[in-house]
PDB file of C-alpha atoms in Angstrom:
ATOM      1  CA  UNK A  28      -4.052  20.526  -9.471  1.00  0.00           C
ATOM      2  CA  UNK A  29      -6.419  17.923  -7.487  1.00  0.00           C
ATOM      3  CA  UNK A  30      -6.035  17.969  -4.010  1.00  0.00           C
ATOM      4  CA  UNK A  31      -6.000  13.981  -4.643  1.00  0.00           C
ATOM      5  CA  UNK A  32      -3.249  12.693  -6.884  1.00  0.00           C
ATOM      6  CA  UNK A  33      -3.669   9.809  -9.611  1.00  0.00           C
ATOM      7  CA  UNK A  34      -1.700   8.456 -12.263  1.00  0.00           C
ATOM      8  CA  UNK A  35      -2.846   9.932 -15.430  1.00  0.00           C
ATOM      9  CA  UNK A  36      -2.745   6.574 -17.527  1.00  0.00           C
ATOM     10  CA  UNK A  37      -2.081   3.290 -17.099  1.00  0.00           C
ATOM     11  CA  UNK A  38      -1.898   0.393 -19.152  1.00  0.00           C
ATOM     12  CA  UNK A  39      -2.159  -2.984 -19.085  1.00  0.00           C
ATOM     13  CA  UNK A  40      -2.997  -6.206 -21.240  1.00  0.00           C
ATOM     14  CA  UNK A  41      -5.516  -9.112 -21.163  1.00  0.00           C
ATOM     15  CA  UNK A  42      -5.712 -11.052 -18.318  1.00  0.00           C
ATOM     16  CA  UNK A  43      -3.070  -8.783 -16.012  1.00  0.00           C
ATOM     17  CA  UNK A  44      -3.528  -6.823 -12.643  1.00  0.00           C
ATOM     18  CA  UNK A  45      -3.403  -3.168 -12.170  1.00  0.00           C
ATOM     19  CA  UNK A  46      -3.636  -0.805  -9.542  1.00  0.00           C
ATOM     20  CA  UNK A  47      -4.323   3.061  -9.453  1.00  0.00           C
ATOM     21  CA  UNK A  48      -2.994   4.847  -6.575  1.00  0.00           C
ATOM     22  CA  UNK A  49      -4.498   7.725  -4.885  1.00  0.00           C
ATOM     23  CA  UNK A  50      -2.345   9.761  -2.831  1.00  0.00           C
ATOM     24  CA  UNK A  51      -4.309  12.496  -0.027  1.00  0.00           C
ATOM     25  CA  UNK A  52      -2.889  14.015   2.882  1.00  0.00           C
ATOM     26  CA  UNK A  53      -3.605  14.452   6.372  1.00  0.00           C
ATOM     27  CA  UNK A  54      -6.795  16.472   6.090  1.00  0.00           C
ATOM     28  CA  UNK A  55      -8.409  13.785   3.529  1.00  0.00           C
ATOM     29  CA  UNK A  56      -7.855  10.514   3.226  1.00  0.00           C
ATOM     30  CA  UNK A  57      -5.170  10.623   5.898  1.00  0.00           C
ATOM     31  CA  UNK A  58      -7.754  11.866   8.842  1.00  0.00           C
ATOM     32  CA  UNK A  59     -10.058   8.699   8.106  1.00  0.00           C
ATOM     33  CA  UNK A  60     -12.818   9.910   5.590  1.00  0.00           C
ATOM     34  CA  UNK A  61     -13.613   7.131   3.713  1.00  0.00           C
ATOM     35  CA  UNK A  62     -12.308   6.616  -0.534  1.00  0.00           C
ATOM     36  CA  UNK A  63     -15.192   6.043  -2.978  1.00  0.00           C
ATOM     37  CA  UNK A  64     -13.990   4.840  -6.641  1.00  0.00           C
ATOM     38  CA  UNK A  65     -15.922   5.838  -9.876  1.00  0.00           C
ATOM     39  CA  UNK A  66     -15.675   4.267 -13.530  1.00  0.00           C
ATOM     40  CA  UNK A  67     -16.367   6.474 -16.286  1.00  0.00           C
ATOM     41  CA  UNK A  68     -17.133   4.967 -19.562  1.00  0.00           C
ATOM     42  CA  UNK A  69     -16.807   7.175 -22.500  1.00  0.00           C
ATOM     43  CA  UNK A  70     -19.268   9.626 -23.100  1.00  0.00           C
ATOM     44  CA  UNK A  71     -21.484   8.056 -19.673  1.00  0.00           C
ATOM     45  CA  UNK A  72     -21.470   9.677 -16.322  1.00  0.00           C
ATOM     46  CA  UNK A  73     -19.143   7.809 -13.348  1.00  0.00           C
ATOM     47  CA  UNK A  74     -20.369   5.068 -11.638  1.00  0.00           C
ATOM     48  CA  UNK A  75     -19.648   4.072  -8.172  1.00  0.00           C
ATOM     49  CA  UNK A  76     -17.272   0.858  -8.359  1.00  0.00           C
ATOM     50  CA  UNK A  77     -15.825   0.887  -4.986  1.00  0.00           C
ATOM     51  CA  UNK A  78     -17.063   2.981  -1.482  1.00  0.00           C
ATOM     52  CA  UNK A  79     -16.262   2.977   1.888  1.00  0.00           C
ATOM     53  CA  UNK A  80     -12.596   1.951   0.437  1.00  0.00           C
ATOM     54  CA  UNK A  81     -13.197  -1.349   0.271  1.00  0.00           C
ATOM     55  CA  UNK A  82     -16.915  -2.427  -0.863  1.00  0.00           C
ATOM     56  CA  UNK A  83     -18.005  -3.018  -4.245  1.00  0.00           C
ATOM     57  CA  UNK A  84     -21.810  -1.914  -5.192  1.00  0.00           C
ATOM     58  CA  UNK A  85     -23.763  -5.683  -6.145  1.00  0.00           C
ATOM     59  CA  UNK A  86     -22.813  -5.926  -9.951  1.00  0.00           C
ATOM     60  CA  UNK A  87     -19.231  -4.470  -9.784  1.00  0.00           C
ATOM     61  CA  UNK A  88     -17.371  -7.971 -10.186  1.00  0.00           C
ATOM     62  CA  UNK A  89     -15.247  -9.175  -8.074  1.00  0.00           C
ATOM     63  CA  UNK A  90     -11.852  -8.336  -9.873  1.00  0.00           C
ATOM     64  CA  UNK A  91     -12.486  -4.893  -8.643  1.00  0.00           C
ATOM     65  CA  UNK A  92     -10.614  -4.360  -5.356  1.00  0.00           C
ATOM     66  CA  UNK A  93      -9.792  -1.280  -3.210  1.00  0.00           C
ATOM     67  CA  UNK A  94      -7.856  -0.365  -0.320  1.00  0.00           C
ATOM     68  CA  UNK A  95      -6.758   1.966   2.278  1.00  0.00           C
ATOM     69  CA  UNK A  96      -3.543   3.130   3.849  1.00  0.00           C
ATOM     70  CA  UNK A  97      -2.279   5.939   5.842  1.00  0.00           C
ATOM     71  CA  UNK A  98      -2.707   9.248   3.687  1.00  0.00           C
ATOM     72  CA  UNK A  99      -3.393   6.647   0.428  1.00  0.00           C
ATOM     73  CA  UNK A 100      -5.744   4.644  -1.312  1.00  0.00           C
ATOM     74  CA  UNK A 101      -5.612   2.015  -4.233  1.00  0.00           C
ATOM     75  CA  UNK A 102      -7.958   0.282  -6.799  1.00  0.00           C
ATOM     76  CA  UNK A 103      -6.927  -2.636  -8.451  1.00  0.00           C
ATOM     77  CA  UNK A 104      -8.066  -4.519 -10.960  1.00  0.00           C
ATOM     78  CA  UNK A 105      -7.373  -8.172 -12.043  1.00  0.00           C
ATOM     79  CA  UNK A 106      -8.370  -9.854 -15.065  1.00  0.00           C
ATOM     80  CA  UNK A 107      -7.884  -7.288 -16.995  1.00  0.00           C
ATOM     81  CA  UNK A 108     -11.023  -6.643 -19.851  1.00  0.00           C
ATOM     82  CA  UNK A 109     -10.763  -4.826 -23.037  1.00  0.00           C
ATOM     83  CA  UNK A 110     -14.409  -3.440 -21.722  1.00  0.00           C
ATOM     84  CA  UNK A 111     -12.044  -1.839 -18.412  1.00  0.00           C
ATOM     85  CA  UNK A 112     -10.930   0.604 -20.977  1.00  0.00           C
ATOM     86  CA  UNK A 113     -12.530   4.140 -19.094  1.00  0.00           C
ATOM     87  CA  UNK A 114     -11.215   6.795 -16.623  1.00  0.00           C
ATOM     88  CA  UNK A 115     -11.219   6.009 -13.040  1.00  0.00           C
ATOM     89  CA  UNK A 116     -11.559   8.863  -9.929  1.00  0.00           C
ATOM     90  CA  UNK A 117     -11.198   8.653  -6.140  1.00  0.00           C
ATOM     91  CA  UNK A 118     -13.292  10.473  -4.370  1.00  0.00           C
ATOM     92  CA  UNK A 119     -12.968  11.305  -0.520  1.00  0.00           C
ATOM     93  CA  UNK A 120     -13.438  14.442   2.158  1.00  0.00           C
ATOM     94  CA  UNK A 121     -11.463  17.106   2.825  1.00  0.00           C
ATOM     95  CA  UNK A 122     -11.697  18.750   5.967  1.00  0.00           C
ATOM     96  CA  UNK A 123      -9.188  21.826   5.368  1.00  0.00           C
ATOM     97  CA  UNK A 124     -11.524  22.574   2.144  1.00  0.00           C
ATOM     98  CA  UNK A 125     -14.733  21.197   4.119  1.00  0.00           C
ATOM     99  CA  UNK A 126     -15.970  19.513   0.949  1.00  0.00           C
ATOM    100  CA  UNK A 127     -15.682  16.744  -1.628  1.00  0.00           C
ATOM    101  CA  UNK A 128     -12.705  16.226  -3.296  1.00  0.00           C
ATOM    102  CA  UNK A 129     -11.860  14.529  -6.631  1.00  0.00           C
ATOM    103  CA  UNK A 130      -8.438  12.674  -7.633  1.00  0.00           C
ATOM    104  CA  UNK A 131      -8.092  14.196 -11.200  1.00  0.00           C
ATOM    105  CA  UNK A 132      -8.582  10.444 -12.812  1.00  0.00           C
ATOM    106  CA  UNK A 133      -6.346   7.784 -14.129  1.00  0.00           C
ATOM    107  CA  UNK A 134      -6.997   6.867 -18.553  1.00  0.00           C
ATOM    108  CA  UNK A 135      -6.920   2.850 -18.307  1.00  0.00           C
ATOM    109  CA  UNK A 136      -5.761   1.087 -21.618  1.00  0.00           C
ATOM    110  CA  UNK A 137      -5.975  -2.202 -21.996  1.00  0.00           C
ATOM    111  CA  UNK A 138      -3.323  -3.155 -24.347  1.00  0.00           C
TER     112      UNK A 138
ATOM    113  CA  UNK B   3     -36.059   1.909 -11.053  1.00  0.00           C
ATOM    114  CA  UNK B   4     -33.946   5.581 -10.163  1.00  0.00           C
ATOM    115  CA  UNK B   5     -33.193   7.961 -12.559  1.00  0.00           C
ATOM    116  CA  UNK B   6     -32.217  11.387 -12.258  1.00  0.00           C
ATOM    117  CA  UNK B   7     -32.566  13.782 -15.553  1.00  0.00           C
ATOM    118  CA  UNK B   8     -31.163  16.728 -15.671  1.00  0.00           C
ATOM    119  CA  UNK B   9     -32.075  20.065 -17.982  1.00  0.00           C
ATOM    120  CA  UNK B  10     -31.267  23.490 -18.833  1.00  0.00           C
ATOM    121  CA  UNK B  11     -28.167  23.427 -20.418  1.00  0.00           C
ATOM    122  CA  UNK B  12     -27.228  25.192 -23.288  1.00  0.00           C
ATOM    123  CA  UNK B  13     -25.100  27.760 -25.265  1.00  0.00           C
ATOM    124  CA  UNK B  14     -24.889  31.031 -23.010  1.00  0.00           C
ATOM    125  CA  UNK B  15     -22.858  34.510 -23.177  1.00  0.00           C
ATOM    126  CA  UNK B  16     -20.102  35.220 -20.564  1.00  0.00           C
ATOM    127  CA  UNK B  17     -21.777  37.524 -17.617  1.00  0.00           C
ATOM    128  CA  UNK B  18     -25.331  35.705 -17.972  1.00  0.00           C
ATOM    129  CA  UNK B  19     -27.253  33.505 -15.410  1.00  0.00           C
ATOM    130  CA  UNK B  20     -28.468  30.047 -15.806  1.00  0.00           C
ATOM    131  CA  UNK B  21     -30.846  27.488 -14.279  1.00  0.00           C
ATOM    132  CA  UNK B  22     -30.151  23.774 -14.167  1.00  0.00           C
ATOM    133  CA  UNK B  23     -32.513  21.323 -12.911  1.00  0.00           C
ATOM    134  CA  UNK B  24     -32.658  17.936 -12.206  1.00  0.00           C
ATOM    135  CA  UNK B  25     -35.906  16.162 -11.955  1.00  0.00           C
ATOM    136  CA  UNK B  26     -35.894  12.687  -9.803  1.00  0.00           C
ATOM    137  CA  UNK B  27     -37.414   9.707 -10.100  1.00  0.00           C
ATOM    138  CA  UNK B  28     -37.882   5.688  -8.374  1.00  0.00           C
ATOM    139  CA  UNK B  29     -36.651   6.530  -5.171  1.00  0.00           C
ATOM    140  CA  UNK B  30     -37.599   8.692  -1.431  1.00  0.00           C
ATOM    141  CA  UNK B  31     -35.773  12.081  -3.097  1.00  0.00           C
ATOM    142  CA  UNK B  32     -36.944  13.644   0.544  1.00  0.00           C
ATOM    143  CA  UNK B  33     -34.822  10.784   2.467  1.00  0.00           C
ATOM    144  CA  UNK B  34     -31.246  12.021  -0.120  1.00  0.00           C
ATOM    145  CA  UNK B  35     -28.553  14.767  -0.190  1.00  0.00           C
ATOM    146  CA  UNK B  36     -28.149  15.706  -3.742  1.00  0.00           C
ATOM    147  CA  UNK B  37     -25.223  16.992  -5.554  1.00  0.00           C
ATOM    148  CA  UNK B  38     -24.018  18.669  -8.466  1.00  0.00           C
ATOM    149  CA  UNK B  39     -20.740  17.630 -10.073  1.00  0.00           C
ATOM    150  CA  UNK B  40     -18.809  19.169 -13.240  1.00  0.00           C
ATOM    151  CA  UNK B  41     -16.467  18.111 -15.707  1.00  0.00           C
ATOM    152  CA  UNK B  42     -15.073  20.362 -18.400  1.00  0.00           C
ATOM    153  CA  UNK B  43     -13.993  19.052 -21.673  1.00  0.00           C
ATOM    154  CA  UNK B  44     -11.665  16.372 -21.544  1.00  0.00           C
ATOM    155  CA  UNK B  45     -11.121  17.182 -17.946  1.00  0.00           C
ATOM    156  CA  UNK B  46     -11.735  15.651 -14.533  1.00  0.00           C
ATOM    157  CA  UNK B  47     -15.048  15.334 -12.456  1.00  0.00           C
ATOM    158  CA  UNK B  48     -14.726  18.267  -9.917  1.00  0.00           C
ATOM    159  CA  UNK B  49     -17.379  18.986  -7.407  1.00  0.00           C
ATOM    160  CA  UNK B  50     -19.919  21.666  -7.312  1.00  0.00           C
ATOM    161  CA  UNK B  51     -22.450  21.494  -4.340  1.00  0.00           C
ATOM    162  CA  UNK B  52     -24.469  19.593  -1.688  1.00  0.00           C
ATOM    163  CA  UNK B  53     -27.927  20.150  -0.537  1.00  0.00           C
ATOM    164  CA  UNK B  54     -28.999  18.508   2.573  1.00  0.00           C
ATOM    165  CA  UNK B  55     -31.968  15.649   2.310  1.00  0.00           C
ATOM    166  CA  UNK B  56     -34.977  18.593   3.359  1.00  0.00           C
ATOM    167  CA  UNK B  57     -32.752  21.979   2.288  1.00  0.00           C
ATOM    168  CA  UNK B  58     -31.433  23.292   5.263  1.00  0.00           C
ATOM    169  CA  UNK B  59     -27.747  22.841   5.016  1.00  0.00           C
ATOM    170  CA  UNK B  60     -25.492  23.586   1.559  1.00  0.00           C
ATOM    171  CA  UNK B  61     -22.366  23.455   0.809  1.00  0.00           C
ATOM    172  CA  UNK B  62     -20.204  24.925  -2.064  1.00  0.00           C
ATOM    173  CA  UNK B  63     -16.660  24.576  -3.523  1.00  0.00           C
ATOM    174  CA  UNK B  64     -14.963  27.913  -3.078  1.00  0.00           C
ATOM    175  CA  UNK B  65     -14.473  28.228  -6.242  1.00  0.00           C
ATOM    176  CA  UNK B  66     -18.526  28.856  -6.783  1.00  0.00           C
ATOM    177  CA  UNK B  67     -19.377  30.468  -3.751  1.00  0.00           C
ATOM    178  CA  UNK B  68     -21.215  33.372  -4.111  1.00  0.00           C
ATOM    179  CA  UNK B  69     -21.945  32.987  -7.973  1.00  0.00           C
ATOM    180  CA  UNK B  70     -23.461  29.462  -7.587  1.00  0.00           C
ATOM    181  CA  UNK B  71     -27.363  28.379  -5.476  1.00  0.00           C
ATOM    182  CA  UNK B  72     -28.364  24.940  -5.132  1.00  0.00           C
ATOM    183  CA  UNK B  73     -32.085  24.233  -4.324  1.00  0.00           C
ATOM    184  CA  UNK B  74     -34.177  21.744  -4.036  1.00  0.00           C
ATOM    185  CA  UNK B  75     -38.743  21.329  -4.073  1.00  0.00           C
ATOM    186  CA  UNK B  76     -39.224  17.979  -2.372  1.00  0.00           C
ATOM    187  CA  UNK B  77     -42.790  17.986  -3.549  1.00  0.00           C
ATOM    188  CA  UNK B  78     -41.342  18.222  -7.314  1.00  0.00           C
ATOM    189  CA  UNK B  79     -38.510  15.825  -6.648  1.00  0.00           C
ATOM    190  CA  UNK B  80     -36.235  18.213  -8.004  1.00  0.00           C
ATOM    191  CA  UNK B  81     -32.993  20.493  -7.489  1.00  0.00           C
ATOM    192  CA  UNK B  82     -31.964  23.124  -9.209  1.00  0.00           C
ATOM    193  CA  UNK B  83     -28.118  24.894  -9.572  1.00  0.00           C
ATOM    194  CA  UNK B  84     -28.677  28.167 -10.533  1.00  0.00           C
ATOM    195  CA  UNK B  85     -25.194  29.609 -11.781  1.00  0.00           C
ATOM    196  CA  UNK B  86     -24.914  33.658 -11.888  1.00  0.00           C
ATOM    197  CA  UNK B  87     -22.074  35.792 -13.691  1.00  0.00           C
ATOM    198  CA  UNK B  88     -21.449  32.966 -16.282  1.00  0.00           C
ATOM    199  CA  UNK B  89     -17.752  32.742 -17.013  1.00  0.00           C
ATOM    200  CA  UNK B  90     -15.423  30.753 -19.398  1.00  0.00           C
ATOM    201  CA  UNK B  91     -14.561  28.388 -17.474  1.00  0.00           C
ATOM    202  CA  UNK B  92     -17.890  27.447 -16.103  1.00  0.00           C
ATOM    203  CA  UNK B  93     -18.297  25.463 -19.658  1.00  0.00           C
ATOM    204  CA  UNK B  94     -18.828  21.847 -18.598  1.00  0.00           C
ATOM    205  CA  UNK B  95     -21.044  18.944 -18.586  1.00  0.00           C
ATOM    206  CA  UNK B  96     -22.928  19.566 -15.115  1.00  0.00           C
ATOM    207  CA  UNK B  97     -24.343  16.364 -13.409  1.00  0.00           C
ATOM    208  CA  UNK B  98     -26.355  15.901 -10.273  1.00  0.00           C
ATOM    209  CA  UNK B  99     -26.368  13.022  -7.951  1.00  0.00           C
ATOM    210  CA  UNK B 100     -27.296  11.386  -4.966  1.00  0.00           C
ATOM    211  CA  UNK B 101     -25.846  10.837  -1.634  1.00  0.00           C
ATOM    212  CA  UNK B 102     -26.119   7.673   0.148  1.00  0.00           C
ATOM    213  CA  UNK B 103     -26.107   8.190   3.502  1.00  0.00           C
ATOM    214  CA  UNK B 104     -23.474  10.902   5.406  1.00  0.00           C
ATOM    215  CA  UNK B 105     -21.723  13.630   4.229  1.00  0.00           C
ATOM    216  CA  UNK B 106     -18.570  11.703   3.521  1.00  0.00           C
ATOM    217  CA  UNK B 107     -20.468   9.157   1.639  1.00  0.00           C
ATOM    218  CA  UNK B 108     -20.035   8.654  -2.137  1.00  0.00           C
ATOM    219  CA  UNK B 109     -22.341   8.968  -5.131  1.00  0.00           C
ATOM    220  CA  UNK B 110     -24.727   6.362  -5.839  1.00  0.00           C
ATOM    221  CA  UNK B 111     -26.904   7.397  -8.340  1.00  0.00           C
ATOM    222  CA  UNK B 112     -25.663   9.762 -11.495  1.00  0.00           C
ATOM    223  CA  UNK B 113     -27.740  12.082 -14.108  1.00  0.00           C
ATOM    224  CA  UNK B 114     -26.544  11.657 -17.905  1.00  0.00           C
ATOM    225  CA  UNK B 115     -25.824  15.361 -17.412  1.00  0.00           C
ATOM    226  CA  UNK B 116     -26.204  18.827 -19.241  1.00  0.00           C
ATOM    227  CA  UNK B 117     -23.949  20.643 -21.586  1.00  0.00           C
ATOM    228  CA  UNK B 118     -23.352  24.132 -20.392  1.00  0.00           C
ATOM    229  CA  UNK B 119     -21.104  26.313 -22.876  1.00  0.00           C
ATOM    230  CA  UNK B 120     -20.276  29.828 -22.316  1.00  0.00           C
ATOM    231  CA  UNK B 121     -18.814  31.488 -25.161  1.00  0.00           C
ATOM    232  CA  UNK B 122     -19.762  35.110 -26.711  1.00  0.00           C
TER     233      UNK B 122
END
């Protein structure tokens, strides 16, 4: 059980938008600490797609999109690409656990 | 350009002790916190530990504390997990990275990782 909660899958075709939801509580995401994103290919290690909630790294196009609110945070994706196919985290602070914290990743298929 | 390799994975027998390294490369390593992240088989990426940029402060998930040391050799550009009383569930891929910036920051940089498997 992941102190942050994601969907497990989602699913989308060509072309469409998606988001991935993130859901925290007060002593993560909900005190302030900033929401990092991570793509995981299959069979490569995560890289960083969104940080600080809302910045993407140079490279990460621009149909990559995150945001921030309350106790939740969300990464969507337009345009959808049958290369978006991987396993997306959140990753934030928890102050209760006074470490890093994982969301326990969301399987994207595009259709 | 930055890479970060890691080593010392392997097939090892519940109760044992291990040694993972992960040898840095292309950037200031002094000037980073580095971390150590895990990810059993088909599971999620769960994290592990944080060393400060020059050693003096780590950090742990409970659920290593006490079994688990992080360490780093600035002179080598390296740091090290070294993982005692090897259990079961301790079987993941292991993967260090690095830290931009504060303690709430995220993960820049990532290691291909190493293969630890505990089985008798």
């Amino acid at each position: 059980q992941s102190v942050l909660t994601q969907p497990p899958s989602v699913s989308g075709a060509p072309g469409q938008r998606v988001i991935i939801s993130c859901t925290g509580s007060s002593s993560n995401i909900g005190a302030g600490y900033d929401v990092h994103w991570y793509q995981q290919l299959p069979g490569a290690p995560p890289k960083v797609l969104i940080y600080g909630n809302i910045n993407r790294p140079s490279g990460v196009p621009d149909r990559f999109s995150g945001s921030k609110s309350g106790t939740s945070a969300s990464l969507a994706i337009t345009g959808l690409q049958a290369q978006d196919e991987a396993d997306y985290y959140c990753q934030s602070y928890d102050n209760s656990l006074g470490g890093v914290v994982f969301g326990g990743g969301t399987m994207l298929t595009v259709l | 350009q930055v890479q970060l390799v890691e080593s010392g994975g392997g097939v090892v027998q519940p109760g044992t002790s291990l040694r993972l390294s992960c040898a840095a490369s292309g950037f200031m390593f002094s000037s980073y916190a580095m971390t150590w992240v895990r990810q059993a088989p088909g599971k999620g990426l769960v994290w592990v530990a944080t060393i400060s940029h020059d050693g003096t402060n780590k950090y742990y998930a409970d659920s290593v504390k006490g079994r688990f040391a992080i360490s780093r050799d600035n002179f080598k550009k390296t740091v090290s997990l070294q993982i005692n009383s090897l259990r079961r569930e301790d079987t993941a891929v292991y993967y260090c990275a690095r830290r931009v910036g504060a303690t709430y920051s995220q993960f820049d940089q990532w290691g291909q990782g190493t293969l630890v498997t505990v089985s008798s």
